[in-house]
PDB file of C-alpha atoms in Angstrom:
ATOM      1  CA  UNK A   1     -10.658  -1.899 -16.866  1.00 92.00           C
ATOM      2  CA  UNK A   2     -10.280  -4.517 -19.580  1.00 90.00           C
ATOM      3  CA  UNK A   3      -7.342  -5.958 -21.512  1.00 88.00           C
ATOM      4  CA  UNK A   4      -7.810  -5.761 -25.280  1.00 87.00           C
ATOM      5  CA  UNK A   5     -11.269  -6.890 -26.308  1.00 87.00           C
ATOM      6  CA  UNK A   6     -11.671  -9.234 -23.348  1.00 86.00           C
ATOM      7  CA  UNK A   7     -14.216  -8.936 -20.538  1.00 88.00           C
ATOM      8  CA  UNK A   8     -13.933  -6.230 -17.919  1.00 90.00           C
ATOM      9  CA  UNK A   9     -11.486  -7.200 -15.189  1.00 91.00           C
ATOM     10  CA  UNK A  10     -12.731  -4.350 -12.974  1.00 93.00           C
ATOM     11  CA  UNK A  11     -16.069  -2.591 -13.223  1.00 91.00           C
ATOM     12  CA  UNK A  12     -18.200  -0.052 -11.398  1.00 90.00           C
ATOM     13  CA  UNK A  13     -15.469   0.789  -8.896  1.00 91.00           C
ATOM     14  CA  UNK A  14     -15.804   4.075  -7.033  1.00 91.00           C
ATOM     15  CA  UNK A  15     -13.917   4.872  -3.837  1.00 92.00           C
ATOM     16  CA  UNK A  16     -11.736   7.413  -2.066  1.00 92.00           C
ATOM     17  CA  UNK A  17      -8.487   6.884  -0.202  1.00 91.00           C
ATOM     18  CA  UNK A  18      -8.405   9.600   2.483  1.00 92.00           C
ATOM     19  CA  UNK A  19      -5.024  11.125   3.282  1.00 92.00           C
ATOM     20  CA  UNK A  20      -3.327   9.229   6.066  1.00 93.00           C
ATOM     21  CA  UNK A  21      -5.648   6.215   5.844  1.00 94.00           C
ATOM     22  CA  UNK A  22      -4.648   2.548   6.088  1.00 95.00           C
ATOM     23  CA  UNK A  23      -6.463  -0.218   4.241  1.00 94.00           C
ATOM     24  CA  UNK A  24      -6.016  -3.819   3.182  1.00 95.00           C
ATOM     25  CA  UNK A  25      -6.885  -5.143  -0.274  1.00 95.00           C
ATOM     26  CA  UNK A  26      -7.952  -8.785  -0.432  1.00 94.00           C
ATOM     27  CA  UNK A  27      -9.599 -11.160  -2.859  1.00 91.00           C
ATOM     28  CA  UNK A  28      -9.075 -14.550  -4.510  1.00 89.00           C
ATOM     29  CA  UNK A  29      -6.514 -15.092  -7.248  1.00 83.00           C
ATOM     30  CA  UNK A  30      -7.728 -13.595 -10.514  1.00 82.00           C
ATOM     31  CA  UNK A  31     -10.084 -11.153  -8.788  1.00 87.00           C
ATOM     32  CA  UNK A  32      -8.202  -8.156 -10.192  1.00 88.00           C
ATOM     33  CA  UNK A  33      -6.028  -7.041  -7.259  1.00 89.00           C
ATOM     34  CA  UNK A  34      -2.921  -6.546  -9.384  1.00 88.00           C
ATOM     35  CA  UNK A  35      -4.914  -4.675 -12.026  1.00 91.00           C
ATOM     36  CA  UNK A  36      -6.346  -2.343  -9.385  1.00 93.00           C
ATOM     37  CA  UNK A  37      -2.900  -1.726  -7.913  1.00 93.00           C
ATOM     38  CA  UNK A  38      -1.500  -0.927 -11.375  1.00 92.00           C
ATOM     39  CA  UNK A  39      -4.246   1.647 -11.801  1.00 92.00           C
ATOM     40  CA  UNK A  40      -3.499   3.169  -8.402  1.00 92.00           C
ATOM     41  CA  UNK A  41       0.250   3.559  -8.994  1.00 91.00           C
ATOM     42  CA  UNK A  42      -0.356   4.796 -12.549  1.00 89.00           C
ATOM     43  CA  UNK A  43       1.248   1.894 -14.403  1.00 90.00           C
ATOM     44  CA  UNK A  44      -2.002   1.482 -16.368  1.00 90.00           C
ATOM     45  CA  UNK A  45      -4.895   3.646 -17.483  1.00 89.00           C
ATOM     46  CA  UNK A  46      -8.556   2.799 -16.945  1.00 91.00           C
ATOM     47  CA  UNK A  47     -10.550   1.720 -19.999  1.00 91.00           C
ATOM     48  CA  UNK A  48     -13.220   4.153 -18.800  1.00 91.00           C
ATOM     49  CA  UNK A  49     -13.720   6.403 -15.809  1.00 91.00           C
ATOM     50  CA  UNK A  50     -11.167   8.623 -14.115  1.00 92.00           C
ATOM     51  CA  UNK A  51      -8.551   8.573 -11.373  1.00 93.00           C
ATOM     52  CA  UNK A  52      -7.734  11.687  -9.356  1.00 93.00           C
ATOM     53  CA  UNK A  53      -4.629  12.225  -7.254  1.00 89.00           C
ATOM     54  CA  UNK A  54      -4.132  15.102  -4.830  1.00 89.00           C
ATOM     55  CA  UNK A  55      -6.991  16.974  -6.468  1.00 88.00           C
ATOM     56  CA  UNK A  56      -5.736  16.418 -10.028  1.00 89.00           C
ATOM     57  CA  UNK A  57      -7.223  14.253 -12.761  1.00 91.00           C
ATOM     58  CA  UNK A  58      -4.454  11.815 -13.700  1.00 89.00           C
ATOM     59  CA  UNK A  59      -5.506  11.982 -17.365  1.00 88.00           C
ATOM     60  CA  UNK A  60      -4.709  15.715 -17.417  1.00 90.00           C
ATOM     61  CA  UNK A  61      -1.150  15.411 -16.109  1.00 88.00           C
ATOM     62  CA  UNK A  62       1.609  16.376 -18.544  1.00 90.00           C
ATOM     63  CA  UNK A  63       4.600  14.142 -19.301  1.00 87.00           C
ATOM     64  CA  UNK A  64       6.726  16.330 -17.003  1.00 88.00           C
ATOM     65  CA  UNK A  65       4.213  16.180 -14.163  1.00 89.00           C
ATOM     66  CA  UNK A  66       3.751  12.409 -14.215  1.00 87.00           C
ATOM     67  CA  UNK A  67       7.237  11.482 -12.848  1.00 84.00           C
ATOM     68  CA  UNK A  68       6.883  14.068 -10.087  1.00 85.00           C
ATOM     69  CA  UNK A  69       3.575  12.551  -9.013  1.00 89.00           C
ATOM     70  CA  UNK A  70       4.961   9.014  -9.127  1.00 87.00           C
ATOM     71  CA  UNK A  71       7.709  10.029  -6.691  1.00 86.00           C
ATOM     72  CA  UNK A  72       4.964  10.667  -4.157  1.00 90.00           C
ATOM     73  CA  UNK A  73       3.926   6.994  -4.458  1.00 92.00           C
ATOM     74  CA  UNK A  74       6.025   4.151  -3.049  1.00 92.00           C
ATOM     75  CA  UNK A  75       5.472   0.642  -4.418  1.00 92.00           C
ATOM     76  CA  UNK A  76       6.563  -2.725  -3.048  1.00 90.00           C
ATOM     77  CA  UNK A  77       6.336  -5.066  -6.035  1.00 88.00           C
ATOM     78  CA  UNK A  78       5.598  -8.745  -5.568  1.00 83.00           C
ATOM     79  CA  UNK A  79       8.516  -9.626  -7.868  1.00 86.00           C
ATOM     80  CA  UNK A  80      10.897  -7.191  -6.066  1.00 89.00           C
ATOM     81  CA  UNK A  81      12.414  -5.542  -9.202  1.00 91.00           C
ATOM     82  CA  UNK A  82      15.835  -5.051  -7.644  1.00 95.00           C
ATOM     83  CA  UNK A  83      18.881  -4.085  -9.723  1.00 95.00           C
ATOM     84  CA  UNK A  84      21.407  -6.901  -9.450  1.00 93.00           C
ATOM     85  CA  UNK A  85      24.389  -4.757 -10.466  1.00 95.00           C
ATOM     86  CA  UNK A  86      23.849  -2.484  -7.453  1.00 96.00           C
ATOM     87  CA  UNK A  87      24.488  -3.245  -3.802  1.00 96.00           C
ATOM     88  CA  UNK A  88      21.650  -3.568  -1.320  1.00 97.00           C
ATOM     89  CA  UNK A  89      22.496  -0.089  -0.010  1.00 97.00           C
ATOM     90  CA  UNK A  90      22.419   1.449  -3.488  1.00 96.00           C
ATOM     91  CA  UNK A  91      19.156  -0.324  -4.366  1.00 96.00           C
ATOM     92  CA  UNK A  92      17.472   1.184  -1.322  1.00 96.00           C
ATOM     93  CA  UNK A  93      19.023   4.611  -1.903  1.00 96.00           C
ATOM     94  CA  UNK A  94      18.058   4.707  -5.592  1.00 94.00           C
ATOM     95  CA  UNK A  95      14.852   6.777  -5.157  1.00 92.00           C
ATOM     96  CA  UNK A  96      16.836   9.368  -3.189  1.00 93.00           C
ATOM     97  CA  UNK A  97      19.556   9.537  -5.853  1.00 92.00           C
ATOM     98  CA  UNK A  98      16.947   9.989  -8.566  1.00 88.00           C
ATOM     99  CA  UNK A  99      15.423  12.813  -6.513  1.00 86.00           C
ATOM    100  CA  UNK A 100      18.826  14.545  -6.545  1.00 89.00           C
ATOM    101  CA  UNK A 101      19.886  14.026  -2.936  1.00 91.00           C
ATOM    102  CA  UNK A 102      23.579  13.655  -2.061  1.00 93.00           C
ATOM    103  CA  UNK A 103      24.933  10.426  -0.573  1.00 93.00           C
ATOM    104  CA  UNK A 104      26.257  12.146   2.544  1.00 93.00           C
ATOM    105  CA  UNK A 105      22.759  13.458   3.229  1.00 93.00           C
ATOM    106  CA  UNK A 106      21.018  10.083   3.163  1.00 94.00           C
ATOM    107  CA  UNK A 107      23.684   7.476   4.001  1.00 95.00           C
ATOM    108  CA  UNK A 108      22.820   7.334   7.708  1.00 94.00           C
ATOM    109  CA  UNK A 109      19.072   7.118   7.092  1.00 93.00           C
ATOM    110  CA  UNK A 110      19.490   4.264   4.594  1.00 95.00           C
ATOM    111  CA  UNK A 111      21.796   2.359   6.962  1.00 95.00           C
ATOM    112  CA  UNK A 112      19.319   2.736   9.849  1.00 93.00           C
ATOM    113  CA  UNK A 113      16.427   1.541   7.703  1.00 92.00           C
ATOM    114  CA  UNK A 114      18.368  -1.523   6.526  1.00 94.00           C
ATOM    115  CA  UNK A 115      19.258  -2.334  10.127  1.00 93.00           C
ATOM    116  CA  UNK A 116      15.592  -2.052  11.076  1.00 87.00           C
ATOM    117  CA  UNK A 117      14.554  -4.632   8.453  1.00 87.00           C
ATOM    118  CA  UNK A 118      17.345  -6.937   9.592  1.00 88.00           C
ATOM    119  CA  UNK A 119      19.798  -6.355   6.738  1.00 93.00           C
ATOM    120  CA  UNK A 120      22.301  -4.021   8.373  1.00 93.00           C
ATOM    121  CA  UNK A 121      25.138  -6.492   7.835  1.00 94.00           C
ATOM    122  CA  UNK A 122      24.294  -7.094   4.168  1.00 95.00           C
ATOM    123  CA  UNK A 123      24.109  -3.566   2.799  1.00 94.00           C
ATOM    124  CA  UNK A 124      27.245  -4.058   0.661  1.00 96.00           C
ATOM    125  CA  UNK A 125      26.222  -7.323  -1.036  1.00 96.00           C
ATOM    126  CA  UNK A 126      24.269  -7.655  -4.288  1.00 96.00           C
ATOM    127  CA  UNK A 127      20.643  -8.885  -4.299  1.00 95.00           C
ATOM    128  CA  UNK A 128      21.477 -12.149  -6.093  1.00 94.00           C
ATOM    129  CA  UNK A 129      23.221 -13.407  -2.935  1.00 95.00           C
ATOM    130  CA  UNK A 130      20.130 -12.892  -0.777  1.00 94.00           C
ATOM    131  CA  UNK A 131      17.217 -15.200  -0.063  1.00 89.00           C
ATOM    132  CA  UNK A 132      13.740 -14.406  -1.363  1.00 85.00           C
ATOM    133  CA  UNK A 133      12.656 -13.059   2.024  1.00 85.00           C
ATOM    134  CA  UNK A 134      15.729 -10.847   2.262  1.00 90.00           C
ATOM    135  CA  UNK A 135      15.152  -9.479  -1.234  1.00 91.00           C
ATOM    136  CA  UNK A 136      11.578  -8.670  -0.252  1.00 86.00           C
ATOM    137  CA  UNK A 137      12.818  -6.674   2.732  1.00 89.00           C
ATOM    138  CA  UNK A 138      15.174  -4.738   0.451  1.00 93.00           C
ATOM    139  CA  UNK A 139      12.220  -3.933  -1.822  1.00 92.00           C
ATOM    140  CA  UNK A 140      10.195  -2.702   1.151  1.00 89.00           C
ATOM    141  CA  UNK A 141      13.059  -0.547   2.408  1.00 92.00           C
ATOM    142  CA  UNK A 142      13.466   0.991  -1.053  1.00 94.00           C
ATOM    143  CA  UNK A 143       9.761   1.788  -1.245  1.00 92.00           C
ATOM    144  CA  UNK A 144       9.627   3.559   2.124  1.00 90.00           C
ATOM    145  CA  UNK A 145      13.026   5.296   2.230  1.00 92.00           C
ATOM    146  CA  UNK A 146      11.670   8.454   0.593  1.00 88.00           C
ATOM    147  CA  UNK A 147       8.684   8.628   2.981  1.00 86.00           C
ATOM    148  CA  UNK A 148       6.108   8.610   0.159  1.00 91.00           C
ATOM    149  CA  UNK A 149       2.659  10.081   0.644  1.00 93.00           C
ATOM    150  CA  UNK A 150       1.089   6.834  -0.614  1.00 95.00           C
ATOM    151  CA  UNK A 151       2.621   3.400  -0.104  1.00 94.00           C
ATOM    152  CA  UNK A 152       1.298   0.421  -2.060  1.00 94.00           C
ATOM    153  CA  UNK A 153       2.525  -3.026  -1.043  1.00 92.00           C
ATOM    154  CA  UNK A 154       1.648  -6.148  -3.037  1.00 90.00           C
ATOM    155  CA  UNK A 155       1.937  -9.218  -0.748  1.00 88.00           C
ATOM    156  CA  UNK A 156       4.782  -7.608   1.272  1.00 87.00           C
ATOM    157  CA  UNK A 157       4.995 -10.468   3.788  1.00 83.00           C
ATOM    158  CA  UNK A 158       4.641 -13.342   1.358  1.00 79.00           C
ATOM    159  CA  UNK A 159       8.257 -14.535   1.630  1.00 76.00           C
ATOM    160  CA  UNK A 160       9.105 -13.786   5.257  1.00 79.00           C
ATOM    161  CA  UNK A 161       8.506 -15.656   8.504  1.00 82.00           C
ATOM    162  CA  UNK A 162       5.627 -14.609  10.812  1.00 83.00           C
ATOM    163  CA  UNK A 163       7.915 -12.692  13.191  1.00 83.00           C
ATOM    164  CA  UNK A 164       9.392 -10.600  10.387  1.00 81.00           C
ATOM    165  CA  UNK A 165       5.921 -10.196   8.900  1.00 83.00           C
ATOM    166  CA  UNK A 166       4.743  -8.620  12.166  1.00 85.00           C
ATOM    167  CA  UNK A 167       7.822  -6.398  12.241  1.00 82.00           C
ATOM    168  CA  UNK A 168       7.205  -5.180   8.708  1.00 83.00           C
ATOM    169  CA  UNK A 169       3.541  -4.559   9.477  1.00 88.00           C
ATOM    170  CA  UNK A 170       4.631  -2.423  12.458  1.00 86.00           C
ATOM    171  CA  UNK A 171       6.855  -0.463  10.064  1.00 84.00           C
ATOM    172  CA  UNK A 172       3.872   0.191   7.790  1.00 89.00           C
ATOM    173  CA  UNK A 173       1.804   1.211  10.823  1.00 90.00           C
ATOM    174  CA  UNK A 174       4.499   3.667  11.967  1.00 86.00           C
ATOM    175  CA  UNK A 175       4.656   5.202   8.489  1.00 86.00           C
ATOM    176  CA  UNK A 176       0.887   5.521   8.576  1.00 91.00           C
ATOM    177  CA  UNK A 177       1.092   7.393  11.892  1.00 91.00           C
ATOM    178  CA  UNK A 178       3.449   9.855  10.182  1.00 86.00           C
ATOM    179  CA  UNK A 179       0.761  10.552   7.575  1.00 90.00           C
ATOM    180  CA  UNK A 180       1.486   8.065   4.794  1.00 92.00           C
ATOM    181  CA  UNK A 181      -1.555   6.513   3.125  1.00 95.00           C
ATOM    182  CA  UNK A 182      -1.062   2.720   3.136  1.00 95.00           C
ATOM    183  CA  UNK A 183      -2.568   0.056   0.872  1.00 96.00           C
ATOM    184  CA  UNK A 184      -1.525  -3.549   1.511  1.00 94.00           C
ATOM    185  CA  UNK A 185      -2.684  -6.271  -0.862  1.00 93.00           C
ATOM    186  CA  UNK A 186      -2.538  -9.637   0.870  1.00 91.00           C
ATOM    187  CA  UNK A 187      -3.977 -13.152   1.039  1.00 86.00           C
ATOM    188  CA  UNK A 188      -2.869 -13.444   4.671  1.00 84.00           C
ATOM    189  CA  UNK A 189      -6.003 -13.012   6.772  1.00 84.00           C
ATOM    190  CA  UNK A 190      -3.969 -13.240   9.993  1.00 84.00           C
ATOM    191  CA  UNK A 191      -2.179 -10.095   8.859  1.00 85.00           C
ATOM    192  CA  UNK A 192      -5.510  -8.363   8.276  1.00 89.00           C
ATOM    193  CA  UNK A 193      -6.669  -9.274  11.806  1.00 88.00           C
ATOM    194  CA  UNK A 194      -3.606  -7.636  13.366  1.00 87.00           C
ATOM    195  CA  UNK A 195      -4.739  -4.104  12.537  1.00 87.00           C
ATOM    196  CA  UNK A 196      -8.098  -2.424  12.956  1.00 88.00           C
ATOM    197  CA  UNK A 197      -8.302  -1.131   9.391  1.00 92.00           C
ATOM    198  CA  UNK A 198     -10.826  -1.089   6.533  1.00 93.00           C
ATOM    199  CA  UNK A 199     -10.687  -4.037   4.144  1.00 94.00           C
ATOM    200  CA  UNK A 200     -11.275  -3.566   0.408  1.00 95.00           C
ATOM    201  CA  UNK A 201     -12.295  -6.915  -1.056  1.00 94.00           C
ATOM    202  CA  UNK A 202     -12.413  -7.683  -4.777  1.00 93.00           C
ATOM    203  CA  UNK A 203     -14.757 -10.338  -6.124  1.00 90.00           C
ATOM    204  CA  UNK A 204     -15.767 -10.877  -9.760  1.00 86.00           C
ATOM    205  CA  UNK A 205     -14.436  -7.446 -10.693  1.00 87.00           C
ATOM    206  CA  UNK A 206     -16.460  -5.611  -8.040  1.00 90.00           C
ATOM    207  CA  UNK A 207     -15.115  -3.922  -4.932  1.00 93.00           C
ATOM    208  CA  UNK A 208     -16.656  -4.266  -1.473  1.00 93.00           C
ATOM    209  CA  UNK A 209     -15.394  -2.194   1.459  1.00 92.00           C
ATOM    210  CA  UNK A 210     -15.699  -3.478   5.015  1.00 91.00           C
ATOM    211  CA  UNK A 211     -15.412  -0.958   7.838  1.00 88.00           C
ATOM    212  CA  UNK A 212     -12.818  -1.389  10.629  1.00 87.00           C
ATOM    213  CA  UNK A 213     -13.696  -3.796  13.457  1.00 84.00           C
ATOM    214  CA  UNK A 214     -14.059  -0.990  16.003  1.00 86.00           C
ATOM    215  CA  UNK A 215     -16.562   0.829  13.791  1.00 86.00           C
ATOM    216  CA  UNK A 216     -18.587  -2.318  13.127  1.00 84.00           C
ATOM    217  CA  UNK A 217     -18.588  -3.146  16.844  1.00 85.00           C
ATOM    218  CA  UNK A 218     -19.745   0.359  17.722  1.00 85.00           C
ATOM    219  CA  UNK A 219     -22.567   0.061  15.196  1.00 83.00           C
ATOM    220  CA  UNK A 220     -23.555  -3.347  16.576  1.00 84.00           C
ATOM    221  CA  UNK A 221     -23.589  -1.991  20.130  1.00 84.00           C
ATOM    222  CA  UNK A 222     -25.650   1.023  19.084  1.00 83.00           C
ATOM    223  CA  UNK A 223     -28.268  -1.051  17.245  1.00 72.00           C
ATOM    224  CA  UNK A 224     -29.941  -2.601  20.361  1.00 67.00           C
ATOM    225  CA  UNK A 225     -30.019   0.807  22.079  1.00 65.00           C
ATOM    226  CA  UNK A 226     -31.668   2.407  19.055  1.00 66.00           C
ATOM    227  CA  UNK A 227     -34.185  -0.439  18.834  1.00 58.00           C
ATOM    228  CA  UNK A 228     -34.999  -0.106  22.545  1.00 62.00           C
ATOM    229  CA  UNK A 229     -35.489   3.652  22.198  1.00 63.00           C
ATOM    230  CA  UNK A 230     -37.840   3.163  19.246  1.00 62.00           C
ATOM    231  CA  UNK A 231     -39.845   0.541  21.184  1.00 57.00           C
ATOM    232  CA  UNK A 232     -40.107   2.799  24.229  1.00 60.00           C
ATOM    233  CA  UNK A 233     -41.331   5.671  22.078  1.00 56.00           C
ATOM    234  CA  UNK A 234     -44.002   3.454  20.540  1.00 47.00           C
ATOM    235  CA  UNK A 235     -45.198   2.242  23.965  1.00 55.00           C
ATOM    236  CA  UNK A 236     -45.410   5.712  25.579  1.00 46.00           C
ATOM    237  CA  UNK A 237     -49.095   6.673  25.764  1.00 49.00           C
ATOM    238  CA  UNK A 238     -50.255  10.019  24.439  1.00 46.00           C
ATOM    239  CA  UNK A 239     -51.132  12.659  27.028  1.00 41.00           C
TER     240      UNK A 239
END
């Protein structure tokens, strides 16, 4: 991916996101994390190469199919993108309204979700009256209320205290257990250490994928055993 005639921001990237997987995306500022996320949630097109979703090439989707696919992707934007003329409740419920659901069918679910993120008493206020951390929690609630198949979160804990950050991470983990594919872009390495998940790291436009801790530990434990077996085989005399 490149912007205009400038250098490639991302290059030679090739990876799969298995259904129901959970992964972190890290990298220094300017490494291309936001560009990669924009490609994943279809806000941008690659300069070359292809992106496939649910077995379909994104470039082959019609104008009618594109909105339907985007509804299967939840996004927590770093800048929130809340609608200030709507209440907190209506901001969170917006994806459900767009999908054609009736208020009486989702009102209880939205209220429970807002209570879970600590905003149960502020569902009737407008976003402008909230702090940055509270607005971020509204954005997260809006992204997950429709139980998307893929959830992309760009620095979702950047404006909340550590306790709320852990609570939100538990929410993402619970959604993952229900089958949602999760991608969390973050600079917070303490957040990455809390879950045993793969880490996709961007550096100079290239992507490196580190396996989960448990898998790396299992490989490390297996290595001495394999080496010992090879040594024993070499030392066994022929009959």
